[in-house]
Backbone as a ProteinNet text record, in pm:
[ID]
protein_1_A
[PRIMARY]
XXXXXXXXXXXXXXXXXXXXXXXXXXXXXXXXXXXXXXXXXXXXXXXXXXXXXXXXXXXXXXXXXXXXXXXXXXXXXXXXXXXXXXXXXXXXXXXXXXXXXXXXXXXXXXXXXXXXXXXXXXXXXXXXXXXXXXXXXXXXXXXXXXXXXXXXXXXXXXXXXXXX
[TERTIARY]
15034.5	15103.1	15165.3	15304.8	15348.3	15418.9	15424.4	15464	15627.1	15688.1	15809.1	15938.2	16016.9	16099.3	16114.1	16129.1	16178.9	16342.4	16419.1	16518.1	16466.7	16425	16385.8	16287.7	16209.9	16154.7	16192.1	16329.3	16467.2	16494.5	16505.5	16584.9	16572.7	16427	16308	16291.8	16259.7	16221.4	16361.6	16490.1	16582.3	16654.5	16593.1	16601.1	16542.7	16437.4	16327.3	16465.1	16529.2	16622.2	16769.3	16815.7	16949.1	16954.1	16979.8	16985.7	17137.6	17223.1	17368.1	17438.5	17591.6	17662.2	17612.6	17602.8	17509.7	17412.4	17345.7	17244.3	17271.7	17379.2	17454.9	17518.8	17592.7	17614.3	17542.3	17450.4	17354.3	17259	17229.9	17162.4	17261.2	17420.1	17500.6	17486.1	17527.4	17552.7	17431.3	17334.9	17199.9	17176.4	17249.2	17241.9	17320.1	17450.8	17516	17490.7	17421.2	17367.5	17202.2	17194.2	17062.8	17150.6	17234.8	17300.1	17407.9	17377.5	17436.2	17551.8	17595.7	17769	17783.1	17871.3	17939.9	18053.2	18112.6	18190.3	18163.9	18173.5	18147	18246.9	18323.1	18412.7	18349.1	18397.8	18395.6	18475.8	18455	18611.4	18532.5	18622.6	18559.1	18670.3	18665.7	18774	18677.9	18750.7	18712.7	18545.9	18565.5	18392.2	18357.1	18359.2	18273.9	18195.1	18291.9	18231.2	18313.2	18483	18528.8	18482.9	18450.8	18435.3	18398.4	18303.9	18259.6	18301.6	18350.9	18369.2	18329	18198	18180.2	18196	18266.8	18305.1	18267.6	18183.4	18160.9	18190.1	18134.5	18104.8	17980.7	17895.1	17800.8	17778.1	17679.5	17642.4	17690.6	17668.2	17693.4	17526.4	17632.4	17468.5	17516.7	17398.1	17366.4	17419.6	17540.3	17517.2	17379.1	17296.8	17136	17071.7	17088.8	17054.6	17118.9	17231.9	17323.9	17242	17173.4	17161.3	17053.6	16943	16834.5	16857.7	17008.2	17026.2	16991.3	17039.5	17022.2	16892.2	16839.9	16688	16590.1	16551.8	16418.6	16345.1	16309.7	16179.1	16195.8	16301.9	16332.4	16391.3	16337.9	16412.6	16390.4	16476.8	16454	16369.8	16356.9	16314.1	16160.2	16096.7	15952.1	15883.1	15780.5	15686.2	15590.2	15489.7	15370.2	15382.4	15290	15233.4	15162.1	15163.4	15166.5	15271	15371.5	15523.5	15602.3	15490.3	15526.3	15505.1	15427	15400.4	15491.6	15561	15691.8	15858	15843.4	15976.4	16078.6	16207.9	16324.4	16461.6	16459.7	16511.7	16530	16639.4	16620.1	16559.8	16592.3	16571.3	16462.8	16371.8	16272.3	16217.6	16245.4	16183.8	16261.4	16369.6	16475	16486	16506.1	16537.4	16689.1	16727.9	16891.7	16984	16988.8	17136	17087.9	16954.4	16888.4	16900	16855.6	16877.2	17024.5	17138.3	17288.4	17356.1	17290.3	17319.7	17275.8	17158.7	17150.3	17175.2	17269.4	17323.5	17469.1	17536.7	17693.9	17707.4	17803.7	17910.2	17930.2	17848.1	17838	17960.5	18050.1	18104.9	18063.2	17982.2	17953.2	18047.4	18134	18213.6	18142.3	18121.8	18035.5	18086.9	18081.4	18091.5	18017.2	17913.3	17883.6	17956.3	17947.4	17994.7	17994.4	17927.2	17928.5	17993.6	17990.9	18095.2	18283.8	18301.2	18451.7	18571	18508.7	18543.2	18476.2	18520.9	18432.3	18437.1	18301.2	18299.6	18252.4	18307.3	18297.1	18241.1	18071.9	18009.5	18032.4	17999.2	18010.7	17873.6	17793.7	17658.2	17641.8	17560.9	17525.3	17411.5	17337.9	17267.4	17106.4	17093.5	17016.7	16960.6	17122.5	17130.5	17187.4	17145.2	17170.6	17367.9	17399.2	17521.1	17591.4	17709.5	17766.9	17868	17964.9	18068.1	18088.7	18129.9	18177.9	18303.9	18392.8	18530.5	18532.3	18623.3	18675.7	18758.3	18694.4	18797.4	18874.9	18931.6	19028.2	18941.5	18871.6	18783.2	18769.4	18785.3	18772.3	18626.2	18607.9	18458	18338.4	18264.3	18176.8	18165.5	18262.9	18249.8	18195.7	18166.7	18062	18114.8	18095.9	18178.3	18088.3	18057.2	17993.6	18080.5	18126.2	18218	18131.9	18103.1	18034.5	18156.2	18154.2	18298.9	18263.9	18313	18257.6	18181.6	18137	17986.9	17936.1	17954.9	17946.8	17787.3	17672.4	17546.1	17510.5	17506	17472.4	17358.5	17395.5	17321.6	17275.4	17333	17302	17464.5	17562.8	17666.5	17748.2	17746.5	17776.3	17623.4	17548.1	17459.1	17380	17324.4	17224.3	17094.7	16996	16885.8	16823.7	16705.6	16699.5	16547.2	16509.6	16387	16225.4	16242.4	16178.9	16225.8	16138.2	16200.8	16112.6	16226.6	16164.9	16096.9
8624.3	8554.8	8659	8618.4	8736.9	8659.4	8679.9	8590.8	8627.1	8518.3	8493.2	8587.9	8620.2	8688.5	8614.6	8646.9	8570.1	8433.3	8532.4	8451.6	8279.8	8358.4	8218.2	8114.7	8167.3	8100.9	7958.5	8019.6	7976.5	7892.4	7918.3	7823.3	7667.4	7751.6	7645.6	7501.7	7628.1	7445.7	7369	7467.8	7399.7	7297.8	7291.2	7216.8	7072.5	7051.7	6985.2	6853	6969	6894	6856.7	6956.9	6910.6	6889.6	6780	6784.2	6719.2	6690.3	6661.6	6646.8	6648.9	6570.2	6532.7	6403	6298.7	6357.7	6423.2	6500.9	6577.7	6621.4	6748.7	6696.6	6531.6	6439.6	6386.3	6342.7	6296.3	6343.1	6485.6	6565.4	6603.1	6619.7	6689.3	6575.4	6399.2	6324.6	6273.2	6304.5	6292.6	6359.5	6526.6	6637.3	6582.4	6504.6	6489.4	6369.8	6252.8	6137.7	6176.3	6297.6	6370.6	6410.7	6476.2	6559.6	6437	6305.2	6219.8	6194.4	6236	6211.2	6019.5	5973.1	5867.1	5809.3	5966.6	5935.2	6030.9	6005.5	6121.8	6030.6	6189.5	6223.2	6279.7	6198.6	6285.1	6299.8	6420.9	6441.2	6584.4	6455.6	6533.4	6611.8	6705.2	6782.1	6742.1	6713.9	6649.9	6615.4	6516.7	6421.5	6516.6	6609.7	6701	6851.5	6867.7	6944	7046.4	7048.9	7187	7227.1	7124.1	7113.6	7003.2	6958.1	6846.3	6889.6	6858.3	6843.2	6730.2	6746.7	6604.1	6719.3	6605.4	6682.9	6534.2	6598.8	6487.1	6499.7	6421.5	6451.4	6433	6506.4	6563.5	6664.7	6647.4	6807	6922	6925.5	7059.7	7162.3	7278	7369.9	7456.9	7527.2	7600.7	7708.3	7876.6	7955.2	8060.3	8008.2	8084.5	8055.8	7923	7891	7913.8	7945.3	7995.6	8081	8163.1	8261.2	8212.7	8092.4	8034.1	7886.8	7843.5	7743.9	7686.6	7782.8	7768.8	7835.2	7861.5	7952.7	7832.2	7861.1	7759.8	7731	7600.1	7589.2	7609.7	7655.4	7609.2	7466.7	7413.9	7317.1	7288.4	7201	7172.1	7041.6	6968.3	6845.6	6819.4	6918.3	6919.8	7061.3	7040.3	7202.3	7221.4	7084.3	7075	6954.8	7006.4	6832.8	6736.8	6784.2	6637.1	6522.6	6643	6532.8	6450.6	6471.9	6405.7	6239.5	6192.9	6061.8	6038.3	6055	5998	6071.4	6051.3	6115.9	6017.5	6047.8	5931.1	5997.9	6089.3	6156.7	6132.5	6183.8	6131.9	6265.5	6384	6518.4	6622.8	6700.8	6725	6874.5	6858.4	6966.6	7117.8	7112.1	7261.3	7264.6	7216.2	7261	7244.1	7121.8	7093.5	7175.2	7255.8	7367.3	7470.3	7534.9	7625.7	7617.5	7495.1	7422.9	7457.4	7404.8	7400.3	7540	7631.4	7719.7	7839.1	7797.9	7832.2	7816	7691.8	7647	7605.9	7661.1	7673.3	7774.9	7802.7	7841.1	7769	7812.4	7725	7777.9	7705.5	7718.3	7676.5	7644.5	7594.7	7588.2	7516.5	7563.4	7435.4	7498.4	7407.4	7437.7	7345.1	7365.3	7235.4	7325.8	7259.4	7221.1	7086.3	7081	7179.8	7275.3	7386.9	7520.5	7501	7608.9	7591.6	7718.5	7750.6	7700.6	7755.9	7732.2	7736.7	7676.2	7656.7	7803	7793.3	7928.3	7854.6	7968	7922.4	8046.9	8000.9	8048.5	8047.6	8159.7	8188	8253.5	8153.3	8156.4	8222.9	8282.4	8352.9	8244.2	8321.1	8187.1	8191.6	8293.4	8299	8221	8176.9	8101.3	8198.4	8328.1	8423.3	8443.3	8430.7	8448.3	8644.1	8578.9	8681.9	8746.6	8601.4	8637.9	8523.8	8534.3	8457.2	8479.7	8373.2	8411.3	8236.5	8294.6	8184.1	8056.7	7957.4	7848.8	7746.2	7645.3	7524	7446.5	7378.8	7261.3	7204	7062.8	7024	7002.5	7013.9	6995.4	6897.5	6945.3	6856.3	6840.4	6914.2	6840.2	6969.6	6910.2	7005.9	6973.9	7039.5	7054	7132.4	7088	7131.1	7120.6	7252.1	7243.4	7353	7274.8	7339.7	7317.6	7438.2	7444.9	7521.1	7502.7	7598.3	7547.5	7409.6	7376.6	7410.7	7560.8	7631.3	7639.4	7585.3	7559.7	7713.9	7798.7	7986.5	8005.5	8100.7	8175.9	8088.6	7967.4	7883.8	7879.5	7921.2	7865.9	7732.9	7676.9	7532.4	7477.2	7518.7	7442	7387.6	7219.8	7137.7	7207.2	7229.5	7197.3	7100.6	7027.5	6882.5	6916.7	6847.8	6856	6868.9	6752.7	6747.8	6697	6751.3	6696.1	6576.6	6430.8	6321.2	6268.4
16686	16579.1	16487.2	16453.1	16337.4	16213.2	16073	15981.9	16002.1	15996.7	15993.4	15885	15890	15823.3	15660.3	15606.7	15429	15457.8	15489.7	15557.4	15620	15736.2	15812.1	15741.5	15674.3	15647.4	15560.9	15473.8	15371.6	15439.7	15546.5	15620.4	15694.9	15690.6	15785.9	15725.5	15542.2	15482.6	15413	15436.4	15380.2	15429.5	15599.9	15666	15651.8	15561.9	15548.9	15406.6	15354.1	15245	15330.8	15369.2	15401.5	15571.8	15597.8	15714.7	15789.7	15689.4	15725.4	15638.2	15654.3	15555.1	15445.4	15475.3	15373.2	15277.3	15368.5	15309.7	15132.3	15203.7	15074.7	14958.2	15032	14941.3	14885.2	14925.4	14825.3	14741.4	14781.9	14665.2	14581.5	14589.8	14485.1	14397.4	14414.7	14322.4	14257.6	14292.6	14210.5	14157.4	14141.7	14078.3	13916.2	13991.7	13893.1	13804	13863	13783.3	13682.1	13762.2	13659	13562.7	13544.5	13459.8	13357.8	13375.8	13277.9	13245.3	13426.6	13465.1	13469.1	13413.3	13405.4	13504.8	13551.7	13637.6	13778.2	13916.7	13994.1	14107.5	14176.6	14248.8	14356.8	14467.4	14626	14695.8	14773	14846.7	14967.2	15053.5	15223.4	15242.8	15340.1	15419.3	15560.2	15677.7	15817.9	15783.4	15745.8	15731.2	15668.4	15542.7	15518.8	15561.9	15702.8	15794.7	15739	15661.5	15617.4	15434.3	15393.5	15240.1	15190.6	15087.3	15015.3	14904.7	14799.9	14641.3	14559.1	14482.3	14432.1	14268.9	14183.9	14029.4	13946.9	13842.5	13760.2	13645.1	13504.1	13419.5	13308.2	13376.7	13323.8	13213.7	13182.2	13091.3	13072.7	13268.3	13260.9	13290.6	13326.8	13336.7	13211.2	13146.7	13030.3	13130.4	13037.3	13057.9	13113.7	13039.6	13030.1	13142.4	13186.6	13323.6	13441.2	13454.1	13541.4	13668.1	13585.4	13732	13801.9	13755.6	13819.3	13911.6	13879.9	13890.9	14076.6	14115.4	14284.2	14346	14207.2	14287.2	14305.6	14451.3	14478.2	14423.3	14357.2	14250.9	14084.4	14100.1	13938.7	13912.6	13767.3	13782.1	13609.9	13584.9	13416.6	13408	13544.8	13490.2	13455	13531.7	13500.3	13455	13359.5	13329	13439.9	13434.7	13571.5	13614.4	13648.8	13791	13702.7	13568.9	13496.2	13484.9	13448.9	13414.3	13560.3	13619.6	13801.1	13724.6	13657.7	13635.3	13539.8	13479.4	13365.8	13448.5	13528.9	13589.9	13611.1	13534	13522.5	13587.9	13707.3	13758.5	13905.7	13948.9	14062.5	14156.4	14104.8	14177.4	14029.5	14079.9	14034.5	14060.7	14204.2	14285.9	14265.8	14260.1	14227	14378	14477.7	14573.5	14606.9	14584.2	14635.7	14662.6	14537.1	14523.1	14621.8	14626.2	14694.6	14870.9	14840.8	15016.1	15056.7	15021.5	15029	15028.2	14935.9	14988.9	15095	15142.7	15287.2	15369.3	15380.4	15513.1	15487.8	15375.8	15328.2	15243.2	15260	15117.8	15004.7	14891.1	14785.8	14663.2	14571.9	14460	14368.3	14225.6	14145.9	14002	13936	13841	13740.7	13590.7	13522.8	13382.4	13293.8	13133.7	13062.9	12963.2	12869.3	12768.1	12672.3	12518.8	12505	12439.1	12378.7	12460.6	12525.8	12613.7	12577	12538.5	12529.7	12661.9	12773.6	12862	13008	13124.6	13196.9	13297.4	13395.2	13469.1	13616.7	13700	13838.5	13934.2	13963.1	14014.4	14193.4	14250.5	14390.6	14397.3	14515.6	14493.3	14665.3	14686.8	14810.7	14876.8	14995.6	15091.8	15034.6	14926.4	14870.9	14743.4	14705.7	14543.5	14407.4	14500	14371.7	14308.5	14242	14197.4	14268.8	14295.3	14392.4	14284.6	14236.9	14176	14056.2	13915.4	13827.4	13803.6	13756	13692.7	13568.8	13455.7	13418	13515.7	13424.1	13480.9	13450	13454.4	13359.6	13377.8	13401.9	13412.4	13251	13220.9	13090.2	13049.3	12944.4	12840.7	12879.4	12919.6	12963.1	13142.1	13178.9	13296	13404.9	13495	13583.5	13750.3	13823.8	13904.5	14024.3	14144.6	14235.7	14391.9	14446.8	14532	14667.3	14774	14878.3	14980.7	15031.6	15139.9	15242.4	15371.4	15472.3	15556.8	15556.1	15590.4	15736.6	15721.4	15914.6	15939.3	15822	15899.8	15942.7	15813.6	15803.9	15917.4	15950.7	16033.9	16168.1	16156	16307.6	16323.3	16340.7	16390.5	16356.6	16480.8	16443.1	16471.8	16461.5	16521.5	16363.3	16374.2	16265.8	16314.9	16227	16261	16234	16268.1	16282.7	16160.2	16078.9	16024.8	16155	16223.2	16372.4	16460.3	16572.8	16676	16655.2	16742.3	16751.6	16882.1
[MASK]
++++++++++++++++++++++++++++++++++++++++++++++++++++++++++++++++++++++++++++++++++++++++++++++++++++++++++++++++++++++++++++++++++++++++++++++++++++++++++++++++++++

């Protein structure tokens, strides 16, 4: 027996979250109905297989949180495994963004109220921020753009959570 690489291991359980399309869609717009968007936008390129764009208007992510945002296991909605029993959220765990970007090319472009202007994150398969630049995006609104969806380090190939 030998323990598995760090990588794979990323991968193994990110499998456990994203397991298609749908998948990516539906953790982004629960990202964004957590975040107290009113309005949310989707938009496929071939079923989603070249790019998903869902843009809402939400919150927004905090500058300060920026660089944790895609890290596994962070999350704002809970401290412990107490606040598991009052949970009015639909996502909890910090995995979503983390998941997505192990198995895509992630863009994140976000602005708070309080933000001047908005910024557009280029997140690696790790979560960790690669590259920032300013962006036009209006006040408040938050913006989650996964493109590429080539399924990293498998090719074209899904991995399936289990076999059935």
């Amino acid at each position: 027996m030998k323990q598995l690489p760090a990588a794979t291991v990323r991968l193994l359980s990110s499998s456990q979250t994203i397991t298609s399309v749908v998948s990516v869609v539906k953790e982004l717009i629960e990202n964004s109905l957590d975040a107290g968007a009113t309005s949310v936008d989707v938009k496929l390129e071939n079923y989603g297989f070249d790019k998903i764009e869902v843009r809402d208007n939400g919150e927004g992510i905090k500058a300060v949180d920026a660089p944790v945002m895609a890290m596994k296991y962070y999350t704002s909605k809970i401290n412990s495994h107490e606040d598991l029993e009052n949970l009015t959220t639909y996502g909890f765990r910090g995995e979503a963004l983390g998941s997505i970007c192990c198995v895509a090319e992630v863009l994140i472009t976000t602005r708070t109220a309080a933000d001047n202007f908005s910024t557009q994150y280029v997140l690696d398969g790790s979560g960790h921020i690669l590259s920032q630049k300013p962006s036009h995006l209006g006040q408040g609104s938050h913006s989650v753009t996964q493109a590429g969806l080539q399924w990293r380090h498998l090719g074209s190939l899904s991995l399936p959570p289990r076999l059935k």
